[in-house]
Coordinates of C-alpha atoms in Angstrom, one line a residue:
M263 CA 45.4 104.0 30.6
K264 CA 42.3 102.5 32.2
E265 CA 41.1 99.3 30.5
V266 CA 37.5 98.0 30.3
D267 CA 37.4 94.3 29.3
A268 CA 33.8 93.7 28.1
R269 CA 34.6 90.8 25.9
G270 CA 31.9 88.1 25.9
L271 CA 29.4 90.3 27.8
S272 CA 25.8 91.0 26.5
C273 CA 24.4 94.4 25.8
P274 CA 24.0 96.8 27.5
E275 CA 26.8 95.7 29.9
P276 CA 29.7 96.9 27.7
L277 CA 28.1 100.3 27.4
M278 CA 27.4 100.6 31.1
M279 CA 31.0 99.6 31.9
T280 CA 32.3 102.2 29.4
A281 CA 30.1 104.9 30.8
D282 CA 31.3 104.1 34.3
A283 CA 35.0 104.2 33.2
L284 CA 34.5 107.5 31.4
K285 CA 33.0 109.1 34.6
N286 CA 36.1 108.2 36.6
A287 CA 38.8 108.6 33.9
D288 CA 41.5 111.2 34.0
G289 CA 42.8 110.2 30.6
P290 CA 42.1 107.8 27.7
I291 CA 40.4 104.5 28.3
K292 CA 40.7 101.3 26.3
V293 CA 37.5 99.2 25.8
L294 CA 37.8 95.6 24.6
V295 CA 34.7 94.0 23.0
S296 CA 34.1 90.9 21.0
E297 CA 31.1 91.7 18.8
P298 CA 30.8 94.2 15.9
H299 CA 27.5 95.7 17.3
Q300 CA 29.2 96.3 20.6
K301 CA 32.0 98.1 18.8
T302 CA 29.5 100.3 17.0
N303 CA 27.6 101.1 20.2
V304 CA 30.7 102.1 22.2
E305 CA 31.9 104.3 19.3
K306 CA 28.6 106.0 19.1
F307 CA 28.4 106.5 22.8
A308 CA 31.9 108.1 22.8
K309 CA 31.0 110.4 19.9
D310 CA 27.7 111.4 21.6
R311 CA 29.8 112.6 24.5
G312 CA 32.3 114.6 22.4
K313 CA 35.0 112.0 22.7
K314 CA 37.3 110.6 19.9
A315 CA 37.1 106.8 19.5
T316 CA 39.9 104.9 17.6
T317 CA 39.2 101.3 16.9
T318 CA 41.6 98.5 16.1
Q319 CA 40.5 95.0 15.2
K320 CA 42.6 92.2 16.8
G321 CA 41.5 88.9 15.4
S322 CA 37.8 88.6 16.0
E323 CA 37.8 91.2 18.8
F324 CA 38.0 95.0 18.9
E325 CA 40.1 97.4 20.9
I326 CA 38.5 100.9 21.2
V327 CA 40.6 103.8 22.6
I328 CA 38.5 106.7 23.8
E329 CA 40.1 110.1 24.3

């Protein structure tokens, strides 16, 4: 599983990194973000592209698996 570590980055960088990873992915990708609004943006981005996003909160950070 490809992992995108976007923790601590400012928008729109996490979204751009996610888009790039999805283009080249041959399976699920895991996106790590540190802010709730980044989590929401990545989930919406995945949904808009017909993907399923499953989010887990780990402390103050979020792990989003996009399939």
